[in-house]
């Protein structure tokens, strides 16, 4: 019996793929309305996305197959929904991320930050969270966690071995061996085959290593330090992405949805979103630091905040290791300088395009220039600007097409396109209007109560489903509900979009959680215990934001003219 169950479990994805459409087939066959047919498509995609029975991008192609067969939309119309302004924005952002990774700018930023804040576990955690959150504003949370975690792992090993062994640590550092997990033969270093500055490049590109210490810690304090530093990287990588529209795929999906279905809405732009979300990021980040410090390092915050003047021998040794690793990088290269300059220019142009509180440069190109215009223009420069002085027979740009392809998340492109097709299908078929009518009894509740329920629902679902899939499912449902209640759609959609990023409970909730869990310092219960409190903190902070400073930024307390009704009449029932 056990063998049969094990065999059946190994075929679970195939069973889900076959049984789900078969069990739901009576819905479109018996009722035979477009509402029922679109509901069949929506539920089918939701099950496949949440169970990951098929690759996310393949599930996203289902509307392109099913909608023409059901007569909901023509195939040519569905196809146009799979490539939008969002994809151009993503192309430019990935060009930037590729150059940052290639030339090692992220390592320089992370190590410099640690040098500034010190190596006391509490302050080190705060510094790493700040640096990781900053990187995550511009890179994906997965890339950020994968970049920073090898550095943190090496640092944790050095801190744990430094106590009582300062002289030994200095001897190792002077011989060029800074990280036991990356030891190289002296001969390789001396022969010039591997430059000391490349040590951390090797650590970043190696497959997720499990910690050689696993359950061997010098003290209980060391174990708690490893847990707190691991979790702070996973959580800050997700929190930082809240701040900018390109920071997370769910933010981009939301922005494109607004531009697609509410083209007259001019409130969603880089500047407004940054002004609104930066305080949220700061509050959640500081709260997360306090929460993790209290859980794993204790409640003695004073010793962490006042650690600069009273450092132990252990902290001095670890500080020297970090300084040696930073110095091994050498002076900032020309390629890093150019990447940093384009990075800053892109951020500035995004911010001043249409900041909302003053005229931006986009007023020169009314209704034409978008954030994607900036991203694409500067992204193309990475393929033009030479990385080194060109010669007669060789020209090397900052990045190559192959390097760009390796970083480009094509899966997200299809996933977002499938979301747009699904959202358009729910509108054309009348499903979104039907769902809004079904949920209309919620209109008797206070608006903030409905928003709270929506945030709790998406925060729960995103623990077992991907963030893009979750927001893609809920946007076309909540938007007509807001219209039916004569509530500004942004009032519902903004907090829901932000809450999707609060997936902190499980290793499978998002890639950063899985990356840090693979290093072996954490148990499932550690992550659940820490993540549950952080989920509550995140949702409460978002509700505070939309109820206070979000009101004047997005005019949330008025029903805007651009939120035209989508024909909320009584369509056929299911």
Coordinates of C-alpha atoms in Angstrom, one line a residue:
X1 CA 0.0 0.0 0.0
X2 CA 2.8 2.4 0.9
X3 CA 4.5 1.6 -2.4
X4 CA 1.3 2.3 -4.3
X5 CA 0.9 5.6 -2.6
X6 CA 4.5 6.5 -3.3
X7 CA 4.0 5.6 -7.0
X8 CA 0.8 7.6 -7.1
X9 CA 2.5 10.6 -5.5
X10 CA 5.2 10.5 -8.2
X11 CA 2.5 11.0 -10.8
X12 CA 0.6 13.8 -8.9
X13 CA 1.3 16.5 -11.5
X14 CA 0.0 14.3 -14.4
X15 CA -3.1 13.5 -12.3
X16 CA -3.7 17.2 -11.6
X17 CA -3.3 18.0 -15.3
X18 CA -5.8 15.3 -16.4
X19 CA -8.4 15.3 -13.6
X20 CA -8.8 19.1 -13.1
X21 CA -10.2 19.9 -16.5
X22 CA -12.3 16.7 -16.5
X23 CA -13.9 17.4 -13.2
X24 CA -14.7 21.0 -14.3
X25 CA -15.8 20.2 -17.8
X26 CA -19.5 20.2 -16.9
X27 CA -19.2 23.9 -16.1
X28 CA -18.8 25.1 -19.7
X29 CA -20.7 22.1 -21.3
X30 CA -23.9 22.4 -19.3
X31 CA -24.2 26.1 -18.7
X32 CA -22.8 27.1 -22.1
X33 CA -22.3 30.8 -21.4
X34 CA -19.1 32.8 -21.9
X35 CA -19.1 33.6 -18.2
X36 CA -19.0 29.9 -17.4
X37 CA -16.4 29.2 -20.1
X38 CA -14.1 32.0 -18.8
X39 CA -14.6 30.8 -15.2
X40 CA -13.5 27.3 -16.3
X41 CA -10.3 28.9 -17.8
X42 CA -9.7 31.0 -14.7
X43 CA -10.1 28.1 -12.2
X44 CA -8.0 25.8 -14.4
X45 CA -5.1 28.3 -14.5
X46 CA -5.4 29.0 -10.8
X47 CA -5.1 25.3 -9.9
X48 CA -2.2 24.8 -12.3
X49 CA -0.4 27.9 -11.0
X50 CA -0.9 27.1 -7.3
X51 CA 0.0 23.4 -7.7
X52 CA 2.7 24.1 -10.3
X53 CA 1.5 21.1 -12.3
X54 CA 2.9 22.7 -15.4
X55 CA 5.6 25.3 -15.7
X56 CA 4.1 28.7 -14.9
X57 CA 4.8 30.1 -18.4
X58 CA 3.1 27.1 -20.1
X59 CA 0.0 27.6 -17.9
X60 CA 0.0 31.2 -19.0
X61 CA -0.5 30.1 -22.6
X62 CA -3.8 28.5 -21.8
X63 CA -5.9 31.6 -22.7
X64 CA -4.3 31.7 -26.1
X65 CA -5.6 28.2 -26.7
X66 CA -8.9 28.2 -24.9
X67 CA -10.4 31.6 -25.5
X68 CA -10.6 31.3 -29.3
X69 CA -12.1 27.8 -29.0
X70 CA -14.8 29.1 -26.6
X71 CA -15.4 32.1 -28.9
X72 CA -14.5 34.6 -26.2
X73 CA -11.8 36.4 -28.2
X74 CA -10.1 35.9 -31.6
X75 CA -6.7 34.3 -31.5
X76 CA -5.1 37.4 -33.1
X77 CA -6.6 39.6 -30.3
X78 CA -5.3 37.3 -27.6
X79 CA -1.9 37.3 -29.2
X80 CA -1.6 41.1 -28.9
X81 CA -2.0 40.9 -25.1
X82 CA 1.1 38.8 -24.6
X83 CA 3.5 41.7 -25.3
X84 CA 2.9 45.1 -23.7
X85 CA 4.8 48.1 -22.4
X86 CA 5.7 46.1 -19.3
X87 CA 7.9 43.8 -21.4
X88 CA 9.9 46.8 -22.7
X89 CA 10.4 48.0 -19.2
X90 CA 11.6 44.6 -18.1
X91 CA 14.1 44.4 -21.0
X92 CA 15.8 47.6 -19.9
X93 CA 15.9 46.6 -16.2
X94 CA 17.4 43.3 -17.0
X95 CA 20.1 45.0 -19.1
X96 CA 21.0 47.0 -16.0
X97 CA 20.9 43.9 -13.7
X98 CA 23.1 41.9 -16.1
X99 CA 25.8 44.6 -16.1
X100 CA 25.7 44.9 -12.3
X101 CA 26.1 41.2 -11.9
X102 CA 28.8 40.9 -14.6
X103 CA 31.1 43.6 -13.2
X104 CA 30.5 42.9 -9.5
X105 CA 29.0 46.2 -8.5
X106 CA 26.7 44.4 -6.0
X107 CA 29.6 42.9 -4.1
X108 CA 31.3 46.3 -3.7
X109 CA 28.1 47.9 -2.4
X110 CA 27.4 45.0 0.1
X111 CA 30.9 44.8 1.5
X112 CA 31.2 48.6 1.8
X113 CA 28.0 48.7 3.7
X114 CA 29.1 46.1 6.2
X115 CA 32.4 48.0 6.7
X116 CA 30.4 51.1 7.6
X117 CA 27.9 49.5 10.0
X118 CA 30.3 47.1 11.8
X119 CA 30.2 43.3 12.5
X120 CA 28.2 43.2 15.8
X121 CA 25.4 40.6 15.0
X122 CA 22.6 43.2 15.6
X123 CA 24.2 46.0 13.6
X124 CA 25.5 43.6 10.9
X125 CA 21.9 42.3 10.5
X126 CA 20.6 45.9 10.1
X127 CA 23.4 46.8 7.6
X128 CA 22.9 43.7 5.5
X129 CA 19.1 44.3 5.5
X130 CA 19.6 47.9 4.3
X131 CA 22.0 46.9 1.6
X132 CA 20.0 44.0 0.4
X133 CA 16.8 46.0 0.3
X134 CA 18.5 48.7 -1.7
X135 CA 19.8 46.2 -4.3
X136 CA 16.3 44.6 -4.4
X137 CA 14.8 47.9 -5.5
X138 CA 16.5 47.5 -8.9
X139 CA 17.2 43.8 -9.1
X140 CA 14.9 40.8 -8.7
X141 CA 14.6 39.5 -5.1
X142 CA 15.9 36.1 -6.3
X143 CA 19.1 37.7 -7.9
X144 CA 19.6 39.8 -4.8
X145 CA 19.4 36.9 -2.4
X146 CA 21.6 34.7 -4.6
X147 CA 24.2 37.5 -4.8
X148 CA 24.4 38.5 -1.1
X149 CA 23.9 35.1 0.6
X150 CA 27.3 33.6 -0.3
X151 CA 28.9 36.7 1.2
X152 CA 26.9 36.4 4.3
X153 CA 27.6 32.6 4.6
X154 CA 31.4 33.3 4.4
X155 CA 31.0 36.1 6.9
X156 CA 29.1 33.9 9.4
X157 CA 31.8 31.2 9.2
X158 CA 34.5 33.8 9.9
X159 CA 32.7 35.3 12.8
X160 CA 32.1 31.9 14.4
X161 CA 35.7 30.9 14.0
X162 CA 37.3 34.2 15.0
X163 CA 36.6 34.1 18.8
X164 CA 39.8 33.1 20.6
X165 CA 41.7 32.7 17.3
X166 CA 42.5 36.3 16.3
X167 CA 46.2 35.5 15.6
X168 CA 45.2 32.5 13.5
X169 CA 42.7 34.5 11.6
X170 CA 45.2 37.2 10.8
X171 CA 47.7 34.6 9.5
X172 CA 45.0 33.1 7.2
X173 CA 44.1 36.5 5.9
X174 CA 47.7 37.4 5.2
X175 CA 48.1 34.2 3.2
X176 CA 45.0 35.1 1.1
X177 CA 42.6 32.5 2.5
X178 CA 39.6 34.5 3.8
X179 CA 36.9 32.0 3.4
X180 CA 37.2 28.3 4.5
X181 CA 34.5 27.4 2.0
X182 CA 36.5 28.8 -0.9
X183 CA 40.0 27.6 0.0
X184 CA 42.3 27.5 -3.0
X185 CA 45.8 26.1 -3.2
X186 CA 48.5 28.7 -2.7
X187 CA 50.0 27.6 -5.9
X188 CA 47.0 28.6 -7.9
X189 CA 47.0 32.1 -6.3
X190 CA 50.7 32.6 -6.7
X191 CA 50.8 31.4 -10.3
X192 CA 48.3 34.1 -11.2
X193 CA 45.6 31.8 -12.4
X194 CA 43.1 33.3 -9.9
X195 CA 43.3 36.8 -8.7
X196 CA 42.4 37.5 -5.1
X197 CA 39.7 39.8 -6.2
X198 CA 37.9 36.9 -8.0
X199 CA 37.4 34.9 -4.8
X200 CA 33.9 36.3 -4.2
X201 CA 33.0 36.1 -7.9
X202 CA 33.5 32.3 -7.5
X203 CA 31.4 32.2 -4.4
X204 CA 28.5 34.0 -6.1
X205 CA 28.4 31.8 -9.2
X206 CA 28.7 28.5 -7.4
X207 CA 25.6 26.4 -6.9
X208 CA 23.9 27.0 -3.6
X209 CA 26.4 25.5 -1.2
X210 CA 25.2 23.9 2.0
X211 CA 26.9 25.2 5.1
X212 CA 29.8 23.0 6.2
X213 CA 28.8 23.8 9.7
X214 CA 25.1 22.7 9.4
X215 CA 24.4 21.8 13.0
X216 CA 28.0 22.4 14.4
X217 CA 28.1 25.7 16.1
X218 CA 30.5 26.8 18.7
X219 CA 27.7 28.2 20.9
X220 CA 24.0 28.6 20.9
X221 CA 24.6 32.3 20.3
X222 CA 26.4 31.4 17.0
X223 CA 23.4 29.3 15.9
X224 CA 21.0 32.1 16.6
X225 CA 23.2 34.6 14.8
X226 CA 23.2 32.3 11.7
X227 CA 19.4 32.0 11.8
X228 CA 18.9 35.8 12.1
X229 CA 21.4 36.7 9.3
X230 CA 19.9 34.1 7.0
X231 CA 16.3 35.3 7.5
X232 CA 17.2 38.9 7.2
X233 CA 18.6 38.4 3.7
X234 CA 15.5 36.5 2.6
X235 CA 13.1 39.0 4.0
X236 CA 14.9 42.2 3.1
X237 CA 15.2 41.0 -0.5
X238 CA 11.4 40.9 -0.7
X239 CA 10.8 44.0 1.3
X240 CA 13.1 46.2 -0.8
X241 CA 11.2 45.4 -4.0
X242 CA 8.1 47.1 -2.6
X243 CA 9.7 50.5 -3.1
X244 CA 9.9 50.7 -6.9
X245 CA 7.6 49.6 -9.7
X246 CA 10.4 47.5 -11.3
X247 CA 11.3 46.1 -7.9
X248 CA 9.0 43.1 -8.1
X249 CA 7.1 41.4 -10.9
X250 CA 3.8 41.9 -9.0
X251 CA 4.3 45.7 -8.9
X252 CA 5.0 45.7 -12.7
X253 CA 1.9 43.5 -13.4
X254 CA -0.2 45.9 -11.3
X255 CA 1.2 49.0 -13.1
X256 CA 0.6 47.4 -16.5
X257 CA -2.9 46.3 -15.5
X258 CA -3.8 49.9 -14.5
X259 CA -2.4 51.3 -17.8
X260 CA -4.1 48.7 -19.8
X261 CA -7.6 48.9 -18.3
X262 CA -7.6 52.4 -17.0
X263 CA -5.6 54.3 -19.6
X264 CA -6.8 57.7 -18.3
X265 CA -5.2 57.0 -14.8
X266 CA -2.0 59.0 -14.5
X267 CA -1.4 58.3 -10.8
X268 CA 0.7 55.2 -11.2
X269 CA 4.2 56.2 -12.1
X270 CA 7.7 55.7 -10.7
X271 CA 7.7 58.9 -8.7
X272 CA 4.3 58.6 -7.0
X273 CA 4.9 54.9 -6.2
X274 CA 8.4 55.6 -4.8
X275 CA 7.1 58.4 -2.5
X276 CA 4.3 56.2 -1.3
X277 CA 6.2 53.0 -0.9
X278 CA 9.5 54.2 0.6
X279 CA 8.0 54.8 4.0
X280 CA 6.4 51.4 3.9
X281 CA 9.7 49.8 3.1
X282 CA 11.5 51.6 5.9
X283 CA 8.8 50.8 8.5
X284 CA 8.6 47.1 7.6
X285 CA 12.4 46.8 7.3
X286 CA 13.0 48.4 10.8
X287 CA 10.1 46.3 12.3
X288 CA 11.6 43.2 10.7
X289 CA 15.0 44.0 12.2
X290 CA 13.4 44.5 15.7
X291 CA 11.3 41.3 15.3
X292 CA 14.2 39.1 14.2
X293 CA 16.6 40.6 16.8
X294 CA 14.1 39.9 19.6
X295 CA 13.4 36.3 18.3
X296 CA 17.0 35.2 17.8
X297 CA 19.5 37.7 19.4
X298 CA 17.5 38.8 22.4
X299 CA 16.0 42.1 23.6
X300 CA 19.3 43.8 24.4
X301 CA 19.1 46.4 21.6
X302 CA 21.4 48.8 23.4
X303 CA 24.4 46.6 23.0
X304 CA 23.8 46.4 19.2
X305 CA 23.2 50.1 18.7
X306 CA 26.2 51.1 20.8
X307 CA 28.6 48.5 19.6
X308 CA 31.0 50.7 17.6
X309 CA 33.0 51.9 20.6
X310 CA 33.1 48.5 22.5
X311 CA 34.0 45.8 20.0
X312 CA 35.1 42.4 21.2
X313 CA 38.1 40.5 19.8
X314 CA 35.7 38.3 17.8
X315 CA 34.1 41.4 16.1
X316 CA 37.5 43.0 15.4
X317 CA 38.7 39.8 13.7
X318 CA 35.5 39.6 11.5
X319 CA 35.8 43.3 10.7
X320 CA 39.3 42.7 9.4
X321 CA 38.1 39.8 7.2
X322 CA 35.5 42.0 5.6
X323 CA 38.0 44.8 5.1
X324 CA 40.4 42.4 3.4
X325 CA 37.7 41.1 1.1
X326 CA 36.7 44.7 0.1
X327 CA 40.3 45.7 -0.5
X328 CA 40.8 42.5 -2.6
X329 CA 38.2 44.0 -5.1
X330 CA 40.7 46.8 -5.8
X331 CA 39.7 50.2 -7.0
X332 CA 36.4 50.7 -8.8
X333 CA 36.8 49.6 -12.4
X334 CA 35.8 51.7 -15.4
X335 CA 33.0 49.3 -16.1
X336 CA 31.6 49.6 -12.6
X337 CA 31.7 53.4 -12.8
X338 CA 29.7 53.4 -16.1
X339 CA 27.2 50.9 -14.8
X340 CA 26.7 52.9 -11.6
X341 CA 26.3 56.1 -13.6
X342 CA 23.6 54.6 -15.9
X343 CA 22.0 53.1 -12.8
X344 CA 21.7 56.5 -11.1
X345 CA 20.6 58.2 -14.4
X346 CA 17.9 55.6 -14.9
X347 CA 16.6 56.1 -11.3
X348 CA 16.6 59.9 -11.7
X349 CA 14.8 59.9 -15.1
X350 CA 12.2 57.5 -13.7
X351 CA 11.6 59.7 -10.7
X352 CA 11.3 63.0 -12.6
X353 CA 9.4 61.6 -15.6
X354 CA 6.0 62.5 -14.0
X355 CA 6.5 62.8 -10.3
X356 CA 3.0 64.1 -9.7
X357 CA 4.0 67.0 -7.4
X358 CA 5.7 68.9 -10.3
X359 CA 5.8 68.8 -14.1
X360 CA 8.2 66.1 -15.4
X361 CA 10.0 65.7 -18.6
X362 CA 7.2 63.5 -19.9
X363 CA 5.2 66.7 -20.4
X364 CA 7.3 67.2 -23.5
X365 CA 5.9 64.0 -24.9
X366 CA 2.4 63.9 -23.6
X367 CA 0.8 60.4 -23.4
X368 CA 3.8 58.9 -25.3
X369 CA 6.9 58.5 -23.1
X370 CA 6.7 56.0 -20.2
X371 CA 9.1 54.4 -17.7
X372 CA 9.7 51.7 -20.4
X373 CA 11.0 54.5 -22.7
X374 CA 13.7 55.3 -20.1
X375 CA 14.6 51.7 -19.3
X376 CA 14.9 50.8 -23.0
X377 CA 16.9 53.8 -24.0
X378 CA 19.5 53.3 -21.2
X379 CA 19.4 49.5 -21.5
X380 CA 20.4 49.7 -25.2
X381 CA 23.5 51.8 -24.1
X382 CA 24.9 48.7 -22.3
X383 CA 25.2 47.0 -25.8
X384 CA 26.9 50.2 -27.3
X385 CA 29.3 51.5 -24.7
X386 CA 32.6 49.6 -24.9
X387 CA 33.8 47.8 -21.8
X388 CA 37.4 48.2 -22.8
X389 CA 39.3 50.3 -25.4
X390 CA 38.3 48.9 -28.8
X391 CA 41.0 47.5 -31.1
X392 CA 41.0 46.9 -34.9
X393 CA 39.8 43.3 -34.5
X394 CA 38.0 43.3 -31.2
X395 CA 35.1 45.3 -29.7
X396 CA 33.5 44.3 -26.4
X397 CA 30.4 46.1 -25.1
X398 CA 29.5 46.2 -21.4
X399 CA 27.2 43.2 -21.9
X400 CA 26.6 40.8 -24.7
X401 CA 23.4 39.3 -25.9
X402 CA 24.2 35.9 -24.5
X403 CA 24.8 37.4 -21.1
X404 CA 21.5 39.2 -21.3
X405 CA 19.7 36.1 -22.3
X406 CA 21.1 34.2 -19.3
X407 CA 19.6 36.8 -17.0
X408 CA 16.3 37.5 -18.8
X409 CA 13.3 35.9 -17.1
X410 CA 11.4 34.8 -20.2
X411 CA 9.1 32.8 -17.9
X412 CA 7.9 36.0 -16.3
X413 CA 7.3 37.6 -19.7
X414 CA 4.9 34.8 -20.7
X415 CA 3.3 34.7 -17.3
X416 CA 2.5 38.4 -17.3
X417 CA 1.2 38.1 -20.9
X418 CA -1.1 35.3 -19.8
X419 CA -2.3 37.4 -16.9
X420 CA -3.2 40.2 -19.3
X421 CA -5.1 37.8 -21.6
X422 CA -6.9 36.3 -18.6
X423 CA -7.9 39.8 -17.3
X424 CA -9.1 40.9 -20.7
X425 CA -11.1 37.6 -21.0
X426 CA -12.8 38.1 -17.7
X427 CA -13.8 41.6 -18.8
X428 CA -15.1 40.6 -22.3
X429 CA -16.9 37.5 -21.1
X430 CA -18.6 39.4 -18.2
X431 CA -17.0 37.1 -15.6
X432 CA -15.5 40.1 -13.7
X433 CA -18.9 41.8 -13.5
X434 CA -20.5 38.6 -12.3
X435 CA -17.9 38.1 -9.6
X436 CA -18.3 41.7 -8.5
X437 CA -22.1 41.3 -8.2
X438 CA -21.5 38.1 -6.2
X439 CA -19.2 39.9 -3.8
X440 CA -21.5 42.9 -3.6
X441 CA -22.7 42.0 -0.1
X442 CA -19.3 42.9 1.1
X443 CA -20.2 46.4 0.3
X444 CA -22.0 46.6 3.6
X445 CA -18.7 46.4 5.3
X446 CA -16.4 49.4 5.8
X447 CA -14.1 49.8 2.8
X448 CA -11.0 49.4 5.0
X449 CA -12.5 46.1 6.3
X450 CA -12.9 44.8 2.7
X451 CA -9.3 45.8 1.9
X452 CA -8.1 44.1 5.1
X453 CA -9.9 40.9 4.1
X454 CA -8.4 41.1 0.5
X455 CA -4.9 41.6 1.9
X456 CA -5.2 38.7 4.3
X457 CA -6.5 36.4 1.5
X458 CA -3.7 37.2 -1.0
X459 CA -1.0 37.1 1.8
X460 CA -2.2 33.6 2.6
X461 CA -2.5 32.3 -0.9
X462 CA 0.9 33.7 -2.0
X463 CA 2.6 31.4 0.6
X464 CA 1.8 28.4 -1.6
X465 CA 1.5 30.1 -5.0
X466 CA 3.8 32.4 -6.9
X467 CA 3.5 36.1 -6.4
X468 CA 2.9 36.9 -10.1
X469 CA 0.2 34.2 -10.4
X470 CA -1.6 35.4 -7.2
X471 CA -1.8 39.1 -8.2
X472 CA -2.8 38.1 -11.8
X473 CA -5.8 36.1 -10.4
X474 CA -7.0 38.8 -8.0
X475 CA -6.6 42.0 -10.1
X476 CA -9.5 41.3 -12.4
X477 CA -11.7 40.3 -9.5
X478 CA -11.1 43.2 -7.1
X479 CA -11.1 45.9 -9.7
X480 CA -14.8 45.5 -10.8
X481 CA -15.7 45.0 -7.1
X482 CA -14.3 48.4 -6.4
X483 CA -16.2 49.9 -9.3
X484 CA -19.4 48.3 -8.1
X485 CA -18.9 49.9 -4.7
X486 CA -18.0 53.3 -6.2
X487 CA -14.6 53.1 -4.5
X488 CA -11.4 54.2 -6.2
X489 CA -9.9 51.0 -7.6
X490 CA -6.4 52.0 -6.5
X491 CA -7.7 51.9 -2.9
X492 CA -8.2 48.2 -3.2
X493 CA -5.5 47.2 -5.7
X494 CA -2.5 49.0 -4.2
X495 CA -2.6 47.4 -0.8
X496 CA -3.4 44.0 -2.4
X497 CA -0.4 44.3 -4.7
X498 CA 1.9 45.1 -1.9
X499 CA 0.5 42.3 0.3
X500 CA 1.4 39.8 -2.4
X501 CA 5.1 40.4 -1.6
X502 CA 4.6 39.3 2.1
X503 CA 5.3 35.7 1.5
X504 CA 7.6 34.9 4.4
X505 CA 6.2 31.7 6.0
X506 CA 7.7 28.8 4.1
X507 CA 10.8 27.9 2.0
X508 CA 8.5 27.4 -1.0
X509 CA 6.8 30.7 -0.6
X510 CA 9.3 32.5 -2.8
X511 CA 12.9 32.0 -4.2
X512 CA 14.8 34.0 -1.6
X513 CA 13.3 31.9 1.2
X514 CA 14.4 28.7 -0.6
X515 CA 17.9 30.1 -1.2
X516 CA 18.6 30.9 2.4
X517 CA 16.9 27.7 3.6
X518 CA 19.3 25.7 1.4
X519 CA 22.3 26.8 3.5
X520 CA 21.1 24.6 6.4
X521 CA 20.9 27.1 9.3
X522 CA 17.1 27.2 9.5
X523 CA 14.3 24.8 10.3
X524 CA 10.7 25.1 8.9
X525 CA 9.5 26.2 12.3
X526 CA 12.1 29.0 12.5
X527 CA 10.7 30.4 9.2
X528 CA 7.1 30.0 10.2
X529 CA 7.6 31.6 13.6
X530 CA 9.5 34.6 12.1
X531 CA 7.4 34.9 9.0
X532 CA 4.0 34.9 10.7
X533 CA 4.9 38.0 12.8
X534 CA 6.3 39.7 9.7
X535 CA 3.2 39.0 7.7
X536 CA 1.1 40.8 10.3
X537 CA 3.6 43.7 10.4
X538 CA 3.5 44.0 6.7
X539 CA -0.3 44.0 6.3
X540 CA -0.8 46.5 9.1
X541 CA 1.8 48.8 7.7
X542 CA 0.2 48.8 4.3
X543 CA -3.2 49.4 5.8
X544 CA -1.7 52.4 7.7
X545 CA -0.1 53.7 4.5
X546 CA -3.3 53.7 2.3
X547 CA -5.3 55.2 5.2
X548 CA -2.9 58.1 5.7
X549 CA -0.2 59.4 3.3
X550 CA -1.6 57.3 0.4
X551 CA -4.8 59.3 0.4
X552 CA -3.4 62.6 -1.0
X553 CA -0.8 60.9 -3.2
X554 CA -3.3 58.9 -5.2
X555 CA -6.6 60.7 -4.3
X556 CA -7.9 57.5 -2.8
X557 CA -10.9 59.2 -1.0
X558 CA -12.6 60.2 -4.3
X559 CA -14.1 58.1 -7.1
X560 CA -12.2 59.2 -10.2
X561 CA -13.6 59.8 -13.6
X562 CA -11.1 57.4 -15.2
X563 CA -12.7 54.5 -13.3
X564 CA -15.5 54.0 -15.8
X565 CA -18.0 51.2 -15.1
X566 CA -17.5 48.0 -17.1
X567 CA -21.2 47.4 -17.5
X568 CA -22.1 46.0 -14.1
X569 CA -25.4 44.7 -15.1
X570 CA -26.8 41.2 -14.3
X571 CA -25.0 38.9 -16.7
X572 CA -25.9 35.3 -16.9
X573 CA -25.4 33.3 -13.7
X574 CA -23.2 30.3 -13.4

